[in-house]
Short mmCIF file of C-alpha atoms in Angstrom, two decimals:
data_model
loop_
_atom_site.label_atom_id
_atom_site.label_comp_id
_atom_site.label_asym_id
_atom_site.label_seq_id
_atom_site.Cartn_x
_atom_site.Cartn_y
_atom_site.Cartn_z
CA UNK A 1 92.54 81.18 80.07
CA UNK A 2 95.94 82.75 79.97
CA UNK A 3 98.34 80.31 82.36
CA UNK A 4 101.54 81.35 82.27
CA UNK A 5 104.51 78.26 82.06
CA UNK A 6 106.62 77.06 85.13
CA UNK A 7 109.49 79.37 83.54
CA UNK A 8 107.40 82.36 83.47
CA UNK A 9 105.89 82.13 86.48
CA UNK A 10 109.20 81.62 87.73
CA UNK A 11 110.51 84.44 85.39
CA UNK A 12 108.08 87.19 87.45
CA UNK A 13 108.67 85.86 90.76
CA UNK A 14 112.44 86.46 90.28
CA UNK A 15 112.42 89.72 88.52
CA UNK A 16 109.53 91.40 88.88
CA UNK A 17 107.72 90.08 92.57
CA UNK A 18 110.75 89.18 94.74
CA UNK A 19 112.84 92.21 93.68
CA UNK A 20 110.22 94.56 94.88
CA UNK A 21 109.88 93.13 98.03
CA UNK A 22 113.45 93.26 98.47
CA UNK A 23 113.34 96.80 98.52
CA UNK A 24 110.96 97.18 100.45
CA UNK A 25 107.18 97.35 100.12
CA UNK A 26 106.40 99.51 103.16
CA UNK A 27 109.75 101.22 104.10
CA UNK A 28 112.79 100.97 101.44
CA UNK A 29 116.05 99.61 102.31
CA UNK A 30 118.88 101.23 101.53
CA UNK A 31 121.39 98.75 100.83
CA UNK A 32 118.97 96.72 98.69
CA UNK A 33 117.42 99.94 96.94
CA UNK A 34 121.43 100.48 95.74
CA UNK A 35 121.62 97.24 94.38
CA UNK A 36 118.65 97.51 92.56
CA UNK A 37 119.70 100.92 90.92
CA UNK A 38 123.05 99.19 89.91
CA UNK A 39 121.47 96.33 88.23
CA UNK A 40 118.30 98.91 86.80
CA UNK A 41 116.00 96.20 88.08
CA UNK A 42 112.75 97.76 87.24
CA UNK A 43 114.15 97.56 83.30
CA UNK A 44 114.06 94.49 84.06
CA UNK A 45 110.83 93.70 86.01
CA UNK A 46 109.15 95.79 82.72
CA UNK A 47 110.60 93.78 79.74
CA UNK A 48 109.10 90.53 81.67
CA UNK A 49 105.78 92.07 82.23
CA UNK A 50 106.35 93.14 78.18
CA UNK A 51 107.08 89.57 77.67
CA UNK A 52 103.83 88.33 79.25
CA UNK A 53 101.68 90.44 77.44
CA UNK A 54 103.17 89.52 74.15
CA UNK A 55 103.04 86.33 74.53
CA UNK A 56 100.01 85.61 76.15
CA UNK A 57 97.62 88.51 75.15
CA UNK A 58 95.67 90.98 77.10
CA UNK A 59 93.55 89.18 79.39
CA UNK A 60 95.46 88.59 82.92
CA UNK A 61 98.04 86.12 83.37
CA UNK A 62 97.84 83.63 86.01
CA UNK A 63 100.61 82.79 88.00
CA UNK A 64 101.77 78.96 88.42
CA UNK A 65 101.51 79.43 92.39
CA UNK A 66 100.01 75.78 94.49
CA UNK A 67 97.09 76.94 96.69
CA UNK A 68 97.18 80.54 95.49
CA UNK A 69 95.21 82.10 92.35
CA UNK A 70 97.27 85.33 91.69
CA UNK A 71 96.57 86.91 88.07
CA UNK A 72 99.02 89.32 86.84
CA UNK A 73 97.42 92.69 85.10
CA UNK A 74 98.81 93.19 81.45
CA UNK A 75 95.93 95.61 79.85
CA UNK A 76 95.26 99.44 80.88
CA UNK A 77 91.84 98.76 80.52
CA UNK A 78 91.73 96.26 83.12
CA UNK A 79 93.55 97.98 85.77
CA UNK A 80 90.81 100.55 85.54
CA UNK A 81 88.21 98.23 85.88
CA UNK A 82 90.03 96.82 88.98
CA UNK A 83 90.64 99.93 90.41
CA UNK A 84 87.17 101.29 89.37
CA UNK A 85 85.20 98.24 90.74
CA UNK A 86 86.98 98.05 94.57
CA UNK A 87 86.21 97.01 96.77
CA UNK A 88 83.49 95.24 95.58
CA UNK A 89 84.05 92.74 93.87
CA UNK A 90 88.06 93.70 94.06
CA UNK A 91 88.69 93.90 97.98
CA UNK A 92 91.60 96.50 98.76
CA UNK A 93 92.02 94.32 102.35
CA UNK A 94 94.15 91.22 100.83
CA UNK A 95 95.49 88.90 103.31
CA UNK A 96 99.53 90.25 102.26
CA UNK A 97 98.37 93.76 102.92
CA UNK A 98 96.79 93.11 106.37
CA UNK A 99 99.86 90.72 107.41
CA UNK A 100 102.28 94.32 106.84
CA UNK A 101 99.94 96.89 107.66
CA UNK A 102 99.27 95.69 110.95
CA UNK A 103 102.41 95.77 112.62
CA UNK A 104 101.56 99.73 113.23
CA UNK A 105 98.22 100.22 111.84
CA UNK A 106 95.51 97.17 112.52
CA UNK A 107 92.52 99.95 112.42
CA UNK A 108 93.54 101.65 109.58
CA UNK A 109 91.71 102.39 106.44
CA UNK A 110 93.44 100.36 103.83
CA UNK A 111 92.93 97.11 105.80
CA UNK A 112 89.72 97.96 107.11
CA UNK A 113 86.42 96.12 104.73
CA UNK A 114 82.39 97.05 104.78
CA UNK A 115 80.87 99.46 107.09
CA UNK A 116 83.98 100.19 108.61
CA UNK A 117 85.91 100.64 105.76
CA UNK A 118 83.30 103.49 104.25
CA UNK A 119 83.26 105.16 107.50
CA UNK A 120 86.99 105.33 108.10
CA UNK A 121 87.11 106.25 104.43
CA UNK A 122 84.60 109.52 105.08
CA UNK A 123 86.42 110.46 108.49
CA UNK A 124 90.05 110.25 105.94
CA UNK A 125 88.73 112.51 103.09
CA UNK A 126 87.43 115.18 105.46
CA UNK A 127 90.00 115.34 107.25
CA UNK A 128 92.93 115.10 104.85
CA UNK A 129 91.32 118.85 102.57
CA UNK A 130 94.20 120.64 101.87
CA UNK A 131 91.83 123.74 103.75
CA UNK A 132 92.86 122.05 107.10
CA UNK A 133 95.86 122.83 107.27
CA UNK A 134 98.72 125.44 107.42
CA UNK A 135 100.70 124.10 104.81
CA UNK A 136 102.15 127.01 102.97
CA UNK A 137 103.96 128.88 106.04
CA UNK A 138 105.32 125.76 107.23
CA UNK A 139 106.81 124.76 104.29
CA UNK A 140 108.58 127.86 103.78
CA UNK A 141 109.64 128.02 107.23
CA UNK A 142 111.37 124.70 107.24
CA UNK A 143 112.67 124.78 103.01
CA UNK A 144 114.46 128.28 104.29
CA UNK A 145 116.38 126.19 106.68
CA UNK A 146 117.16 123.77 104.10
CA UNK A 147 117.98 126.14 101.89
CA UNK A 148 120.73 128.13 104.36
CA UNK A 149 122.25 124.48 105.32
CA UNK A 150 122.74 123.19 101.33
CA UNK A 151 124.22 126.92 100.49
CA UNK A 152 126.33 126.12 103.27
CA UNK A 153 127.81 122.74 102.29
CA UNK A 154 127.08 123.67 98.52
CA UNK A 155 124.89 120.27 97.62
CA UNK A 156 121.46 118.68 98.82
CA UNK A 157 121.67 114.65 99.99
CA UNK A 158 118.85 112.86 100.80
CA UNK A 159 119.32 112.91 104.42
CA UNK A 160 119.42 116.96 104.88
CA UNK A 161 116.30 117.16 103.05
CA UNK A 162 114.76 113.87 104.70
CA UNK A 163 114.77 116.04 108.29
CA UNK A 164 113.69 118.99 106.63
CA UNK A 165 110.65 116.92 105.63
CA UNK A 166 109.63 115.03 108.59
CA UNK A 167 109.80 118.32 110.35
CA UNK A 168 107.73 119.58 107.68
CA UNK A 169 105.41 116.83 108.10
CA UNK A 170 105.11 116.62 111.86
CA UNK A 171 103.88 119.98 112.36
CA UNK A 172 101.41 119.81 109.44
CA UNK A 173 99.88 116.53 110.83
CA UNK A 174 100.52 116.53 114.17
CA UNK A 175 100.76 120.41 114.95
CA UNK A 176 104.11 122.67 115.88
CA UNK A 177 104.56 121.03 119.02
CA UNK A 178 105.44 117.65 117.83
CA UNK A 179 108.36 119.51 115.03
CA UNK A 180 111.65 118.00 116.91
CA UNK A 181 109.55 114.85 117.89
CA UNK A 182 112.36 112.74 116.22
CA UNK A 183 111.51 109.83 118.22
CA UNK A 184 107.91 109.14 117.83
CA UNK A 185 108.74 109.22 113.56
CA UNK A 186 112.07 106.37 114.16
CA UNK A 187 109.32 104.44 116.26
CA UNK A 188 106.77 104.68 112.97
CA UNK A 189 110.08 104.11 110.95
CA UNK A 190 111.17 100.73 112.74
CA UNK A 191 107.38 99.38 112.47
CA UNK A 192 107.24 99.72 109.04
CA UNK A 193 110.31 97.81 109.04
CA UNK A 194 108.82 95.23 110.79
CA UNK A 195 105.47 95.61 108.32
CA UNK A 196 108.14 94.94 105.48
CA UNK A 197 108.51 90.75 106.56
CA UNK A 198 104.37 90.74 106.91
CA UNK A 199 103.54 87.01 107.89
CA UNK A 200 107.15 86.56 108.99
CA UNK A 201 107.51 88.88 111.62
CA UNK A 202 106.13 88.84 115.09
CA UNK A 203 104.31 92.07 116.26
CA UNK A 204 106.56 94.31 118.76
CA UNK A 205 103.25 95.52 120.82
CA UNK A 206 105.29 97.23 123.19
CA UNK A 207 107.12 99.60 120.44
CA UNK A 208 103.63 100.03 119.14
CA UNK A 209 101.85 100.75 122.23
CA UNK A 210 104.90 103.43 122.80
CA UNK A 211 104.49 104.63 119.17
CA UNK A 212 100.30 105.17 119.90
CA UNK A 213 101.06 106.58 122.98
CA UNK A 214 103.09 109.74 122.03
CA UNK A 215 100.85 109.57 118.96
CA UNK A 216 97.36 110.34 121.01
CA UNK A 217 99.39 112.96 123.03
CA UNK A 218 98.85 114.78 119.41
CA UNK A 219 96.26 113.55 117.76
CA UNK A 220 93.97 112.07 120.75
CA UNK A 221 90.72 112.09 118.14
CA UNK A 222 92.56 110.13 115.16
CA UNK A 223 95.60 108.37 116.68
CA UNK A 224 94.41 104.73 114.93
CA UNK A 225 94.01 106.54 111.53
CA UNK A 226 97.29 109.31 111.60
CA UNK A 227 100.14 106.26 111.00
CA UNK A 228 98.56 106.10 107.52
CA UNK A 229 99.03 109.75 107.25
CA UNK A 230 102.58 109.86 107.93
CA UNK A 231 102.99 106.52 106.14
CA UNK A 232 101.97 108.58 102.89
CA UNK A 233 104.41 111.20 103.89
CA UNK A 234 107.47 109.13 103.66
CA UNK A 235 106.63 108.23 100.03
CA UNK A 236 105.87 112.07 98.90
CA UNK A 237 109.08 113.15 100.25
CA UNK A 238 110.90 110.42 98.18
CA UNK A 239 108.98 111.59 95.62
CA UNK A 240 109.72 115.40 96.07
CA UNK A 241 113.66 114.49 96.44
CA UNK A 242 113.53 112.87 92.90
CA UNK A 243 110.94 115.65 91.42
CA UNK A 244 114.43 118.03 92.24
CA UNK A 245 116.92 115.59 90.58
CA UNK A 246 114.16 116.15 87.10
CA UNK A 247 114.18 119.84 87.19
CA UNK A 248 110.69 119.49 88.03
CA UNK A 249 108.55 122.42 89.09
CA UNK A 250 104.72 122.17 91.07
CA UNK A 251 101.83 119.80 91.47
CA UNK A 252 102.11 118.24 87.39
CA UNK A 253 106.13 117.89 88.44
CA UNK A 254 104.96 115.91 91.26
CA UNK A 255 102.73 113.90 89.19
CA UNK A 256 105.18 112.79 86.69
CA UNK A 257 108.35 112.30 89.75
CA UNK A 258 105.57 109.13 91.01
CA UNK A 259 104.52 108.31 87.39
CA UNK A 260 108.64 107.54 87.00
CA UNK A 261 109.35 106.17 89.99
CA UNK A 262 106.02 104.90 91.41
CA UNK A 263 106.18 105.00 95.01
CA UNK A 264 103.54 102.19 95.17
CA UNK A 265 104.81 99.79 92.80
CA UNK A 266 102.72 97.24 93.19
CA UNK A 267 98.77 97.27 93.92
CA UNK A 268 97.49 94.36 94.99
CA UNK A 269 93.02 93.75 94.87
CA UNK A 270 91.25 90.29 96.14
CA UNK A 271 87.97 88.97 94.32
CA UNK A 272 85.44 88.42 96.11
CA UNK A 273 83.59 86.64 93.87
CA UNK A 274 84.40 84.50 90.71
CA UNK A 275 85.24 87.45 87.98
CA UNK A 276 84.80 87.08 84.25
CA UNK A 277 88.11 88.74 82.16
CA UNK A 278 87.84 88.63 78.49
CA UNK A 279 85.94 85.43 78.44
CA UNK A 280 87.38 84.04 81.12
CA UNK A 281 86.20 83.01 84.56
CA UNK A 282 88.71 83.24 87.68
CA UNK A 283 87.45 82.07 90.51
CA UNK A 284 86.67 84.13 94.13
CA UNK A 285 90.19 84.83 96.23
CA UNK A 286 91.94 85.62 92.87
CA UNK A 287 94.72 88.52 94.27
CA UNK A 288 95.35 90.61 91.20
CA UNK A 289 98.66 92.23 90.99
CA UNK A 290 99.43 95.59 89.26
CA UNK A 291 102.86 96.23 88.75
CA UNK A 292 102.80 100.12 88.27
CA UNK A 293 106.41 100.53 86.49
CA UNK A 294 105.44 98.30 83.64
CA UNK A 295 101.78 100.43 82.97
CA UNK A 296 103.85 103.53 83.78
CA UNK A 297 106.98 102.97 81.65
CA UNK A 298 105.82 100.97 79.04
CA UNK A 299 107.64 102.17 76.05
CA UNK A 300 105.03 100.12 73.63
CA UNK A 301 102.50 102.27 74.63
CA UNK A 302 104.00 105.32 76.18
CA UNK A 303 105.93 107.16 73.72
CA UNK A 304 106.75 109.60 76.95
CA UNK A 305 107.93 106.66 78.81
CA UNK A 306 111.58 107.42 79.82
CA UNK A 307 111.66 111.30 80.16
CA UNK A 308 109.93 113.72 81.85
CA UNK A 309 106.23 114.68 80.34
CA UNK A 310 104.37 117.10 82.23
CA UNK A 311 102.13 117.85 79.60
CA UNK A 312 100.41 114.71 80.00
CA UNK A 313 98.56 115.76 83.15
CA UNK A 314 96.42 118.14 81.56
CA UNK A 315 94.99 116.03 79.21
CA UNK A 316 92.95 112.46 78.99
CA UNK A 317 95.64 110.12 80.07
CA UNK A 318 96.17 105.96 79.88
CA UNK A 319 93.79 104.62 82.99
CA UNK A 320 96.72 102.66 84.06
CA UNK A 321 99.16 105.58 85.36
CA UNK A 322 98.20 105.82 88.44
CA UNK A 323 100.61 107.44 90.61
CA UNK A 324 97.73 107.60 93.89
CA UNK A 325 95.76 104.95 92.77
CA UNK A 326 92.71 105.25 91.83
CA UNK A 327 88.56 104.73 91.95
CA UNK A 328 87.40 104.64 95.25
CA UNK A 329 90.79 103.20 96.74
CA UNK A 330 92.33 106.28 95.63
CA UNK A 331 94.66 108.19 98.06
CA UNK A 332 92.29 110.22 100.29
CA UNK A 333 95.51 112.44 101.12
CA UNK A 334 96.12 113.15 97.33
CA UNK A 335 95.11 116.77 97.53
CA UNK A 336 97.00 117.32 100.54
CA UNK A 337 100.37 115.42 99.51
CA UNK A 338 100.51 117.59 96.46
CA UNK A 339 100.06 120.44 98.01
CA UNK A 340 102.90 120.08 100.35
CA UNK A 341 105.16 118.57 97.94
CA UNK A 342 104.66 121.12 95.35
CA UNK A 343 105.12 124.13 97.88
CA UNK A 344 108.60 122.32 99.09
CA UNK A 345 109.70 121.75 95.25
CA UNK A 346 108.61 125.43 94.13
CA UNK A 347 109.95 127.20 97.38
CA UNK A 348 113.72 125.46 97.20
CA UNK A 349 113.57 125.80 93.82
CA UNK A 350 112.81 129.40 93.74
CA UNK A 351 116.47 129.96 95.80
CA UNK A 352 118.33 126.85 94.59
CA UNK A 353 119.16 125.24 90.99
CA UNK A 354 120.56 121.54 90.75
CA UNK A 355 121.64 119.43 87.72
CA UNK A 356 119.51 117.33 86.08
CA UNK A 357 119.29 113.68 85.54
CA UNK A 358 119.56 113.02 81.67
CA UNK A 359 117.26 111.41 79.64
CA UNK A 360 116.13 109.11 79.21
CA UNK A 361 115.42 108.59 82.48
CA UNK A 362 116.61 105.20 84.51
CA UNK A 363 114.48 102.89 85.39
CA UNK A 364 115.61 102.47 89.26
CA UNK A 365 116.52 105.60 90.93
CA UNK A 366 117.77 105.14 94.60
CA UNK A 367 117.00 108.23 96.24
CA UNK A 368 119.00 107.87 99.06
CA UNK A 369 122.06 108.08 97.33
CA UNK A 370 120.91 111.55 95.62
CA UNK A 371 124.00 114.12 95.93
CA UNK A 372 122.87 116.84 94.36
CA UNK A 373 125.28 119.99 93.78
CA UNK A 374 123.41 123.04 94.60
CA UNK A 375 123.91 126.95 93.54
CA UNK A 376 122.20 129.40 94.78
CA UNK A 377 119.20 131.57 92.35
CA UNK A 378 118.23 135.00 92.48
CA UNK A 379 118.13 136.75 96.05
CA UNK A 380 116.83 134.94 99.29
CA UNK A 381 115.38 137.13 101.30
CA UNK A 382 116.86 136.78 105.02
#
């Protein structure tokens, strides 16, 4: 069995485990996200997850952690497996994700398990089809705005296109009405906050019960399932923002923004029973960790791994680059997500060109910072 040492186990908790929560597993945090960027801590994180797999092999390592069994994921091959096989025997539920996720979503999908979980599951994926909703007109509508205001001030920052989005957003989920509902998104915003300290937090019930309130004013059918919606949202504008700063263009630029800067950078799966990995048993309550920068960036096995490679989506690709997940806990909003994202990249870039990040590519790239000098591309139409 691959046990890693007191200094390794020390060695991941300090650059690879801690740093990530830092910055925020459920909302990002600015000043932290900065530091992060400075330091290129995700270089970092992915030479120690390098170092374990060298060292110890393929099979997964496990951590050095009293009372816990936590297994890091080295091998491609095994994160499919994982990913494949939830959530039986690999839960999606694990007690860390419940402890966030329930600050503003206890009845939610990702934390729900058995019966409930495949219902809530069905309800998602049929309601999530791109064919549901009015994406296209909406995102030109609101990117036309964008565009006037950045020819205006002659750059795009993250927080002029961050309202575009959520207005974006709030009409596509929550319908036209809701579009200058500012408030109800800053309540969702300061949850997830709250969702980032997990265990360590209590639960503001009354911001949530205001939150669900305005929510079922909308969305009286779904309001226990829509916070996940929006939750997903947040990360596909970050991801759009950055898809810009590449010269990206469409769904595959999309694709390859979250295969860069994964959005989800760590999956976590529970055992529910004792699991055999290369020859080796680890027992039930094992939380596997998947630390999606290292399988995504991993210049051993990636020869892509620092630039920008949107070829590789339209062929047979590693089963570890997984920018939505994947198997049966993949992202029932995929479809949807890429749709909007890739009519907001294609539309602004259509009237606006920016400069592009050189390559190779860093490893940390705080969006919020993004200052992006703007000039204008053919002729708008007014």
């Amino acid at each position: 069995m691959a046990i890693s040492s007191r200094l390794d186990t020390t060695r991941v908790l300090a650059t690879v485990l801690l740093p990530t929560l830092a910055k925020g597993v459920i909302v990002r945090r600015p000043g932290v996200l900065a530091l992060a960027e400075k330091l290129q801590s995700d270089a970092t994180a992915i030479g120690t997850m390098r170092h374990l797999r060298d060292k110890y092999g393929h099979e997964p390592v496990r951590l050095r952690i009293t009372g816990r069994s936590v297994a890091m994921l080295v091998d491609p091959t095994d994160v499919g497996r994982l990913l494949t096989q939830s959530p039986e025997p690999f839960a999606l539920a694990t007690k860390e994700k419940k402890a966030a996720l329930s600050h503003f979503q206890p009845h939610g999908v990702l934390i729900s398990e058995g019966a409930d979980r495949e219902r809530l599951r069905e309800l998602n994926e049929r309601a999530l089809r791109p064919e549901n909703f009015d994406v296209e007109p909406i995102v030109r509508d609101e990117a036309d705005l964008l565009t006037r205001h950045v020819m205006s001030t002659g750059e795009l920052t993250w927080d002029s296109f961050a309202q575009a989005w959520w207005r974006i957003v709030r009409r596509i989920v929550l319908g036209d009405r809701a579009r200058e509902d500012t408030q109800l998104t800053d309540d969702l915003k300061a949850l997830r906050r709250h969702a980032n300290w997990a265990y360590l937090r209590p639960r503001e019930r009354g911001l949530r019960e205001r939150f669900e309130h305005r929510l079922a004013s909308y969305r009286p059918a779904l309001p226990d399932q829509v916070p996940h919606w929006l939750f997903a949202f947040d990360a596909a504008g970050i991801v759009t923002m950055r898809a810009l700063a590449i010269g990206a263009r469409g769904a595959h630029g999309i694709l390859e923004s979250a295969r860069l800067w994964p959005t989800t950078p760590v999956i976590l799966r529970e055992s529910t029973i004792a699991t055999r990995w290369h020859g080796t048993w680890l027992p039930e309550g094992t939380e596997f960790v998947v630390f999606t920068p290292f399988f995504h960036r991993d210049p051993d096995r990636l020869p892509f791994a620092d630039r920008y490679a949107p070829e590789i989506w339209d062929q047979p690709r590693d089963p570890a680059i997984v920018p939505f997940s994947a198997g049966p806990g993949e992202c029932p909003g995929r479809d949807l997500v890429l749709a909007t994202a890739g009519a907001m990249l294609d539309t602004l870039s259509k009237h606006l060109t920016f400069p592009k990040l050189t390559e190779p590519l860093p490893a940390t790239l705080n969006h919020f910072a993004l200052r992006m000098p703007a000039t204008a591309v053919g002729t708008r139409v007014s």
